[in-house]
N, CA, C and O atoms as a DFTB+ gen file, in Angstrom:
280 C
 N C O
     1  1       0.844      -1.184       0.000
     2  2       0.000       0.000       0.000
     3  2       0.884       1.240       0.000
     4  3       1.883       1.314       0.716
     5  1       0.499       2.198      -0.807
     6  2       1.238       3.446      -0.915
     7  2       0.310       4.623      -0.641
     8  3      -0.884       4.554      -0.931
     9  1       0.849       5.696      -0.086
    10  2       0.033       6.892       0.062
    11  2       0.155       7.734      -1.212
    12  3       0.742       7.279      -2.193
    13  1      -0.383       8.936      -1.210
    14  2      -0.397       9.742      -2.435
    15  2       0.994      10.175      -2.888
    16  3       1.163      10.589      -4.035
    17  1       1.980      10.088      -2.020
    18  2       3.356      10.423      -2.377
    19  2       4.179       9.168      -2.663
    20  3       5.408       9.217      -2.721
    21  1       3.492       8.059      -2.838
    22  2       4.110       6.750      -3.086
    23  2       5.055       6.355      -1.962
    24  3       6.084       5.719      -2.195
    25  1       4.697       6.737      -0.744
    26  2       5.470       6.324       0.431
    27  2       4.879       5.026       0.967
    28  3       3.661       4.869       1.053
    29  1       5.756       4.111       1.321
    30  2       5.347       2.815       1.842
    31  2       5.190       2.887       3.367
    32  3       5.678       3.824       4.000
    33  1       4.510       1.898       3.949
    34  2       4.444       1.839       5.413
    35  2       5.837       1.799       6.048
    36  3       6.042       2.361       7.124
    37  1       6.786       1.143       5.394
    38  2       8.149       1.083       5.918
    39  2       8.786       2.475       5.944
    40  3       9.461       2.824       6.912
    41  1       8.582       3.255       4.915
    42  2       9.106       4.623       4.888
    43  2       8.523       5.451       6.022
    44  3       9.245       6.179       6.704
    45  1       7.221       5.338       6.221
    46  2       6.549       6.117       7.262
    47  2       7.001       5.692       8.658
    48  3       7.198       6.531       9.536
    49  1       7.163       4.387       8.854
    50  2       7.632       3.892      10.160
    51  2       9.056       4.377      10.422
    52  3       9.374       4.782      11.540
    53  1       9.913       4.340       9.406
    54  2      11.292       4.808       9.549
    55  2      11.327       6.314       9.805
    56  3      12.129       6.794      10.606
    57  1      10.463       7.045       9.128
    58  2      10.388       8.496       9.281
    59  2      10.027       8.892      10.707
    60  3      10.539       9.878      11.237
    61  1       9.138       8.114      11.323
    62  2       8.651       8.436      12.659
    63  2       9.366       7.672      13.771
    64  3       9.005       7.802      14.941
    65  1      10.372       6.879      13.417
    66  2      11.171       6.183      14.420
    67  2      10.454       5.048      15.122
    68  3      10.757       4.739      16.275
    69  1       9.514       4.431      14.444
    70  2       8.746       3.321      15.022
    71  2       9.485       2.008      14.767
    72  3       9.154       1.265      13.842
    73  1      10.486       1.735      15.597
    74  2      11.367       0.590      15.379
    75  2      10.634      -0.737      15.370
    76  3      10.969      -1.614      14.574
    77  1       9.644      -0.909      16.233
    78  2       8.924      -2.191      16.243
    79  2       8.167      -2.398      14.937
    80  3       8.090      -3.518      14.432
    81  1       7.613      -1.333      14.395
    82  2       6.926      -1.427      13.102
    83  2       7.926      -1.706      11.985
    84  3       7.672      -2.530      11.107
    85  1       9.059      -1.016      12.022
    86  2      10.098      -1.235      11.017
    87  2      10.523      -2.699      11.020
    88  3      10.616      -3.326       9.965
    89  1      10.780      -3.238      12.204
    90  2      11.219      -4.637      12.306
    91  2      10.161      -5.599      11.784
    92  3      10.490      -6.545      11.069
    93  1       8.906      -5.377      12.126
    94  2       7.832      -6.261      11.658
    95  2       7.661      -6.179      10.143
    96  3       7.464      -7.199       9.484
    97  1       7.736      -4.975       9.594
    98  2       7.620      -4.813       8.148
    99  2       8.790      -5.473       7.419
   100  3       8.601      -6.081       6.366
   101  1       9.982      -5.358       7.968
   102  2      11.144      -6.004       7.360
   103  2      11.017      -7.522       7.415
   104  3      11.337      -8.215       6.449
   105  1      10.548      -8.035       8.551
   106  2      10.338      -9.492       8.685
   107  2       9.308      -9.987       7.687
   108  3       9.388     -11.121       7.214
   109  1       8.336      -9.135       7.367
   110  2       7.280      -9.510       6.426
   111  2       7.725      -9.354       4.970
   112  3       6.967      -9.652       4.047
   113  1       8.963      -8.883       4.774
   114  2       9.502      -8.790       3.421
   115  2       9.306      -7.451       2.733
   116  3       9.303      -7.386       1.504
   117  1       9.144      -6.387       3.499
   118  2       8.977      -5.061       2.901
   119  2      10.184      -4.720       2.023
   120  3      11.323      -5.048       2.356
   121  1       9.917      -4.068       0.918
   122  2      10.950      -3.714      -0.050
   123  2      11.688      -2.454       0.407
   124  3      11.095      -1.379       0.493
   125  1      12.974      -2.591       0.696
   126  2      13.767      -1.456       1.176
   127  2      14.289      -0.600       0.026
   128  3      14.888       0.449       0.266
   129  1      14.076      -1.023      -1.209
   130  2      14.609      -0.303      -2.358
   131  2      13.620       0.645      -3.030
   132  3      13.978       1.316      -3.997
   133  1      12.397       0.712      -2.543
   134  2      11.396       1.577      -3.174
   135  2      11.689       3.051      -2.882
   136  3      12.096       3.410      -1.778
   137  1      11.474       3.893      -3.890
   138  2      11.630       5.341      -3.767
   139  2      10.256       5.994      -3.759
   140  3       9.341       5.534      -4.441
   141  1      10.110       7.068      -2.984
   142  2       8.844       7.801      -3.007
   143  2       8.859       8.795      -4.165
   144  3       9.894       9.001      -4.800
   145  1       7.708       9.410      -4.438
   146  2       7.624      10.384      -5.524
   147  2       7.805      11.810      -5.026
   148  3       7.912      12.738      -5.829
   149  1       7.839      11.995      -3.718
   150  2       7.939      13.327      -3.139
   151  2       9.372      13.865      -3.214
   152  3       9.599      14.968      -3.711
   153  1      10.330      13.085      -2.720
   154  2      11.731      13.504      -2.687
   155  2      12.669      12.479      -3.312
   156  3      13.879      12.702      -3.357
   157  1      12.138      11.364      -3.793
   158  2      12.990      10.308      -4.330
   159  2      13.788       9.607      -3.255
   160  3      14.927       9.197      -3.481
   161  1      13.180       9.468      -2.064
   162  2      13.867       8.851      -0.924
   163  2      13.386       7.429      -0.678
   164  3      12.265       7.061      -1.027
   165  1      14.270       6.634      -0.062
   166  2      13.921       5.291       0.378
   167  2      13.699       5.326       1.893
   168  3      13.863       6.367       2.528
   169  1      13.330       4.192       2.454
   170  2      13.163       4.099       3.906
   171  2      14.484       4.400       4.616
   172  3      14.492       4.977       5.703
   173  1      15.591       4.009       4.002
   174  2      16.911       4.277       4.574
   175  2      17.174       5.782       4.653
   176  3      17.695       6.277       5.653
   177  1      16.814       6.495       3.602
   178  2      16.952       7.951       3.608
   179  2      16.153       8.567       4.757
   180  3      16.656       9.430       5.477
   181  1      14.912       8.121       4.924
   182  2      14.058       8.689       5.971
   183  2      14.615       8.415       7.370
   184  3      14.625       9.306       8.220
   185  1      15.068       7.209       7.605
   186  2      15.629       6.872       8.918
   187  2      16.847       7.744       9.217
   188  3      17.002       8.242      10.332
   189  1      17.703       7.925       8.221
   190  2      18.906       8.742       8.407
   191  2      18.557      10.219       8.559
   192  3      19.078      10.891       9.449
   193  1      17.684      10.725       7.701
   194  2      17.333      12.144       7.715
   195  2      16.741      12.577       9.055
   196  3      17.046      13.656       9.563
   197  1      15.887      11.714       9.620
   198  2      15.237      12.057      10.880
   199  2      16.010      11.570      12.109
   200  3      15.548      11.733      13.238
   201  1      17.175      10.977      11.894
   202  2      18.052      10.607      13.003
   203  2      17.633       9.397      13.809
   204  3      17.946       9.301      14.995
   205  1      16.929       8.472      13.177
   206  2      16.489       7.264      13.879
   207  2      17.493       6.139      13.618
   208  3      17.296       5.288      12.750
   209  1      18.573       6.166      14.398
   210  2      19.676       5.230      14.159
   211  2      19.275       3.776      14.374
   212  3      19.825       2.886      13.725
   213  1      18.327       3.518      15.271
   214  2      17.882       2.133      15.477
   215  2      17.165       1.614      14.230
   216  3      17.357       0.463      13.835
   217  1      16.354       2.446      13.620
   218  2      15.665       2.057      12.387
   219  2      16.666       1.890      11.252
   220  3      16.564       0.965      10.446
   221  1      17.628       2.792      11.202
   222  2      18.676       2.739      10.189
   223  2      19.432       1.416      10.264
   224  3      19.659       0.756       9.250
   225  1      19.812       1.044      11.476
   226  2      20.548      -0.203      11.668
   227  2      19.702      -1.419      11.287
   228  3      20.210      -2.361      10.677
   229  1      18.430      -1.404      11.638
   230  2      17.543      -2.524      11.307
   231  2      17.404      -2.679       9.794
   232  3      17.410      -3.797       9.278
   233  1      17.282      -1.568       9.091
   234  2      17.141      -1.612       7.624
   235  2      18.425      -2.125       6.991
   236  3      18.383      -2.966       6.093
   237  1      19.563      -1.626       7.453
   238  2      20.855      -2.073       6.903
   239  2      21.070      -3.556       7.173
   240  3      21.508      -4.294       6.290
   241  1      20.762      -3.996       8.400
   242  2      20.910      -5.416       8.738
   243  2      20.021      -6.288       7.883
   244  3      20.432      -7.358       7.435
   245  1      18.803      -5.831       7.656
   246  2      17.855      -6.579       6.834
   247  2      18.365      -6.692       5.397
   248  3      18.242      -7.743       4.768
   249  1      18.931      -5.616       4.892
   250  2      19.436      -5.617       3.516
   251  2      20.582      -6.599       3.326
   252  3      20.774      -7.125       2.230
   253  1      21.342      -6.849       4.385
   254  2      22.457      -7.811       4.299
   255  2      21.973      -9.253       4.215
   256  3      22.662     -10.113       3.667
   257  1      20.789      -9.514       4.758
   258  2      20.330     -10.897       4.843
   259  2      19.063     -11.160       4.019
   260  3      18.377     -12.157       4.241
   261  1      18.757     -10.286       3.088
   262  2      17.556     -10.457       2.272
   263  2      17.941     -10.620       0.805
   264  3      19.117     -10.508       0.458
   265  1      16.971     -10.880      -0.048
   266  2      17.266     -10.964      -1.483
   267  2      17.861      -9.681      -2.044
   268  3      18.447      -9.698      -3.127
   269  1      17.723      -8.568      -1.330
   270  2      18.305      -7.302      -1.764
   271  2      19.821      -7.430      -1.826
   272  3      20.458      -6.818      -2.683
   273  1      20.409      -8.222      -0.922
   274  2      21.859      -8.400      -0.880
   275  2      22.395      -9.021      -2.176
   276  3      23.540      -8.780      -2.560
   277  1      21.565      -9.811      -2.836
   278  2      21.974     -10.451      -4.083
   279  2      21.999      -9.422      -5.174
   280  3      22.319      -9.743      -6.319
C-alpha cells in the first residue's frame, strides 16, 4: 500500500522512528529499495534524515540478509 506520495508503510515507520513497526515490516519482506515520488527517498533515507539510528541499523541489517543483498 502506498500513500499519495508513493510512500510505503516502511518509509513512514522509519520516518517516525517506530522501530517495532520497522522490524515487523522487514520481517514480512517489505521492499527497502522503493523510492517515493515526493523527494525520491527510500526508507533508509528517511531513517537517516530524521536521526532514527535504530531504524537505520535494522534496515541495513535486513538488507544484508535479504534478497536485496543479491
